[in-house]
Short mmCIF file of C-alpha atoms in Angstrom, two decimals:
data_model
loop_
_atom_site.label_atom_id
_atom_site.label_comp_id
_atom_site.label_asym_id
_atom_site.label_seq_id
_atom_site.Cartn_x
_atom_site.Cartn_y
_atom_site.Cartn_z
CA ILE Q 29 0.16 -0.05 -0.07
CA THR Q 30 1.50 3.32 -1.06
CA ARG Q 31 0.07 6.65 0.13
CA GLU Q 32 1.59 9.92 -1.36
CA HIS Q 33 1.07 13.45 0.40
CA GLU Q 34 0.99 15.92 -2.24
CA GLY Q 35 0.57 18.97 0.19
CA THR Q 36 3.41 21.30 1.10
CA ALA Q 37 4.75 21.99 4.45
CA GLY Q 38 3.46 24.73 6.24
CA GLN Q 39 0.34 25.19 4.07
CA LYS Q 40 -2.87 25.62 5.98
CA PHE Q 41 -4.95 22.44 5.74
CA TYR Q 42 -2.89 20.71 3.19
CA GLY Q 43 0.50 21.01 4.60
CA GLN Q 44 -0.19 19.10 7.81
CA THR Q 45 1.28 15.36 8.54
CA ASN Q 46 -1.14 12.72 7.27
CA ILE Q 47 -1.74 10.26 10.36
CA ASP Q 48 -3.93 7.04 9.28
CA TYR Q 49 -4.77 4.09 10.97
CA ILE Q 50 -5.71 1.60 8.34
CA ARG Q 51 -7.18 -2.03 8.24
CA LEU Q 52 -6.48 -4.74 5.54
CA TYR Q 53 -9.41 -6.91 5.38
CA VAL Q 54 -8.54 -10.54 3.84
CA PRO Q 55 -10.31 -13.93 3.95
CA GLU Q 56 -11.48 -15.29 7.25
CA GLY Q 57 -8.07 -17.37 8.92
CA ALA Q 58 -5.49 -15.63 7.05
CA GLU Q 59 -2.32 -15.74 8.92
CA LEU Q 60 -0.26 -12.73 8.89
CA ILE Q 61 3.51 -13.64 8.09
CA SER Q 62 4.88 -9.98 8.22
CA ALA Q 63 3.96 -6.36 8.11
CA THR Q 64 6.58 -3.48 7.39
CA GLY Q 65 6.97 0.06 6.96
CA PHE Q 66 4.52 1.35 9.76
CA THR Q 67 5.15 4.24 12.14
CA TRP Q 68 3.47 4.68 15.57
CA PRO Q 69 2.23 8.38 16.40
CA ASP Q 70 3.73 9.95 19.48
CA GLU Q 71 1.82 8.61 22.60
CA LYS Q 72 1.21 12.49 23.50
CA TYR Q 73 -1.57 12.23 20.87
CA PHE Q 74 -3.66 9.55 22.88
CA ARG Q 75 -5.51 9.94 26.00
CA ALA Q 76 -6.58 7.34 28.47
CA PRO Q 77 -10.38 6.47 28.61
CA ALA Q 78 -12.44 8.23 31.16
CA LYS Q 79 -12.91 6.86 34.49
CA GLY Q 80 -15.78 4.68 34.43
CA ALA Q 81 -15.59 4.18 30.41
CA THR Q 82 -16.89 0.97 29.15
CA LYS Q 83 -16.66 -0.74 25.93
CA ASP Q 84 -19.11 -0.23 23.30
CA GLU Q 85 -21.50 -3.27 22.87
CA ASP Q 86 -22.30 -2.93 19.09
CA LEU Q 87 -18.43 -2.40 18.33
CA ALA Q 88 -17.55 -5.18 20.64
CA SER Q 89 -19.92 -7.69 19.04
CA LEU Q 90 -18.51 -6.76 15.59
CA GLU Q 91 -14.75 -6.56 16.37
CA LYS Q 92 -13.05 -9.79 17.94
CA GLU Q 93 -9.54 -9.36 19.18
CA ILE Q 94 -7.09 -11.97 17.96
CA GLY Q 95 -3.89 -10.67 18.91
CA PHE Q 96 -0.91 -8.69 17.77
CA GLU Q 97 2.23 -9.42 15.29
CA GLN Q 98 5.05 -8.48 17.74
CA ASN Q 99 7.73 -7.10 15.29
CA SER Q 100 5.39 -4.43 13.70
CA GLY Q 101 2.86 -3.87 16.32
CA THR Q 102 0.17 -4.85 13.50
CA ARG Q 103 -3.34 -5.38 15.45
CA ILE Q 104 -5.12 -8.73 14.22
CA THR Q 105 -9.00 -8.76 14.48
CA ASN Q 106 -11.80 -10.83 13.04
CA GLU Q 107 -14.40 -8.10 11.74
CA PHE Q 108 -17.69 -8.71 9.44
CA GLY Q 109 -16.58 -12.45 8.77
CA LYS Q 110 -12.84 -11.40 7.74
CA THR Q 111 -9.43 -11.40 9.33
CA THR Q 112 -8.09 -7.83 9.54
CA PHE Q 113 -4.71 -6.46 9.94
CA GLY Q 114 -4.40 -2.93 11.36
CA ASN Q 115 -1.84 -0.40 11.94
CA TRP Q 116 -0.49 3.31 11.59
CA ILE Q 117 0.99 5.02 8.37
CA ILE Q 118 2.26 8.22 8.95
CA THR Q 119 2.97 10.51 5.82
CA ASP Q 120 4.56 14.18 5.85
CA PRO Q 121 3.89 16.51 3.43
CA GLY Q 122 5.63 16.00 0.10
CA THR Q 123 6.70 12.49 0.87
CA ILE Q 124 5.50 8.97 0.09
CA SER Q 125 4.89 6.06 2.59
CA THR Q 126 5.03 2.43 1.66
CA VAL Q 127 4.00 -0.30 3.63
CA GLN Q 128 3.55 -4.11 3.20
CA PHE Q 129 1.49 -7.03 4.65
CA ILE Q 130 2.65 -10.64 3.67
CA TYR Q 131 0.08 -13.04 4.80
CA ARG Q 132 -0.85 -16.62 3.89
CA LEU Q 133 -4.26 -17.60 2.70
CA PRO Q 134 -6.40 -20.05 4.54
CA PHE Q 135 -6.94 -22.03 1.43
CA LYS Q 136 -5.16 -23.68 -1.54
CA VAL Q 137 -5.49 -22.52 -5.16
CA PHE Q 138 -5.09 -26.20 -6.19
CA SER Q 139 -7.95 -27.50 -3.71
CA LEU Q 140 -9.71 -30.21 -5.69
CA GLU Q 141 -12.70 -30.25 -3.25
CA ASN Q 142 -13.50 -26.70 -4.52
CA ILE Q 143 -13.18 -27.60 -8.15
CA GLU Q 144 -15.49 -30.63 -7.91
CA ALA Q 145 -18.23 -28.53 -6.42
CA LYS Q 146 -18.60 -26.45 -9.27
CA THR Q 147 -21.89 -26.68 -11.44
CA ASN Q 148 -22.35 -29.05 -14.56
CA ILE Q 149 -21.31 -26.35 -16.86
CA PHE Q 150 -17.60 -27.10 -16.00
CA ASN Q 151 -17.90 -30.72 -16.15
CA GLU Q 152 -15.92 -31.07 -19.38
CA PHE Q 153 -13.08 -29.51 -17.25
CA LEU Q 154 -13.58 -31.51 -14.05
CA THR Q 155 -15.11 -35.15 -14.55
CA GLY Q 156 -12.12 -37.50 -13.75
CA ASN Q 157 -9.53 -34.84 -14.28
CA LYS Q 158 -7.38 -34.34 -11.23
CA ASN Q 159 -5.02 -31.86 -12.91
CA THR Q 160 -7.61 -28.94 -12.89
CA SER Q 161 -7.20 -26.02 -10.86
CA GLU Q 162 -9.83 -23.06 -10.42
CA TYR Q 163 -8.87 -19.42 -8.88
CA GLN Q 164 -11.42 -16.84 -8.22
CA LEU Q 165 -10.66 -13.16 -7.02
CA LEU Q 166 -13.20 -10.91 -5.32
CA VAL Q 167 -12.12 -7.06 -4.86
CA GLN Q 168 -14.25 -5.02 -2.76
CA LYS Q 169 -14.69 -1.30 -3.53
CA GLN Q 170 -13.95 0.88 -0.53
CA SER Q 171 -16.58 3.85 -0.27
CA GLY Q 172 -15.27 7.34 -0.91
CA CYS Q 173 -11.94 6.04 -2.37
CA HIS Q 174 -10.98 6.39 -5.97
CA SER Q 175 -9.07 3.34 -7.02
CA THR Q 176 -7.67 1.79 -10.17
CA PHE Q 177 -7.02 -2.01 -10.27
CA GLU Q 178 -5.19 -4.32 -12.42
CA SER Q 179 -4.31 -8.15 -11.23
CA GLN Q 180 -2.13 -10.84 -13.13
CA VAL Q 181 -2.28 -14.66 -12.10
CA ILE Q 182 0.53 -16.81 -13.58
CA TYR Q 183 0.82 -20.58 -13.05
CA PRO Q 184 3.72 -22.69 -13.47
CA ALA Q 185 4.93 -23.69 -16.80
CA GLY Q 186 2.85 -26.91 -18.19
CA TRP Q 187 -0.49 -25.38 -17.04
CA GLU Q 188 -3.04 -23.81 -19.84
CA SER Q 189 -5.86 -21.44 -19.37
CA THR Q 190 -9.05 -22.79 -20.49
CA TRP Q 191 -11.84 -20.47 -19.09
CA SER Q 192 -12.00 -17.10 -17.46
CA ASP Q 193 -14.97 -14.84 -16.71
CA GLY Q 194 -15.23 -11.08 -15.48
CA GLU Q 195 -14.71 -7.38 -16.83
CA TYR Q 196 -11.53 -6.43 -18.32
CA SER Q 197 -10.49 -10.12 -18.14
CA ASN Q 198 -7.96 -11.69 -20.60
CA LEU Q 199 -6.78 -15.21 -20.80
CA ALA Q 200 -2.85 -15.89 -21.10
CA LEU Q 201 -1.03 -18.89 -21.95
CA ASN Q 202 -0.63 -20.22 -18.48
CA GLY Q 203 -2.92 -17.60 -16.54
CA HIS Q 204 -4.86 -14.58 -16.56
CA PHE Q 205 -4.77 -10.94 -16.27
CA VAL Q 206 -6.95 -7.96 -15.73
CA SER Q 207 -6.36 -4.72 -17.49
CA GLU Q 208 -6.02 -1.66 -15.31
CA PHE Q 209 -9.30 0.24 -15.09
CA SER Q 210 -11.29 2.58 -12.58
CA LEU Q 211 -12.82 0.46 -9.76
CA LYS Q 212 -16.11 1.80 -9.08
CA THR Q 213 -18.07 -1.05 -7.48
CA ASP Q 214 -17.10 -4.90 -6.32
CA LYS Q 215 -15.72 -6.96 -9.18
CA ILE Q 216 -15.18 -10.76 -9.15
CA TRP Q 217 -13.02 -12.90 -11.52
CA SER Q 218 -12.90 -16.51 -12.05
CA LEU Q 219 -10.27 -18.63 -13.99
CA ILE Q 220 -10.11 -22.58 -14.69
CA ILE Q 221 -6.85 -23.97 -15.81
CA LYS Q 222 -5.71 -27.25 -16.47
CA LYS Q 223 -2.28 -29.23 -16.46
CA ASN Q 224 -0.86 -30.31 -19.84
CA ASN Q 225 -0.41 -34.18 -19.55
#
């Protein structure tokens, strides 16, 4: 994730340091391997809760604490049926901040069980073929954010793309790519690929 602060230091409003707490929503059960590039704000910006304050019940029911990644201080929670990684990005005027999350998905692209659950439309690819793989990508648009999106999936040599679906989708010899476009709504892409004998 890269953030660029286009303001000039000293400008009213636009020349202030941008301090953001971000959350990355990933499939439920994903395991955080590492998180880098984060900077915590000075403690002087935080206040202790008022005496007698209690946790908001609605928030507590939505946000389940899992723990922290010790090296970066990244907070790990479960929210809305997804695993969430949260941390701070501080970007001064005229600078660029880049942070990186590396995580392991809770499922495998090569899961034969997922393939066999598909409808009869795909039976020609699936019936008796243990060298078939499926891949599906769901991208969810964050409201209020202007984003462009592009994607590329490349399988090892010896695999051949047989079918794909989704806007701006293009089959490659052993994969699939989505051409860059302006993301305005949630989008989903699917790919079926088979191993050459």
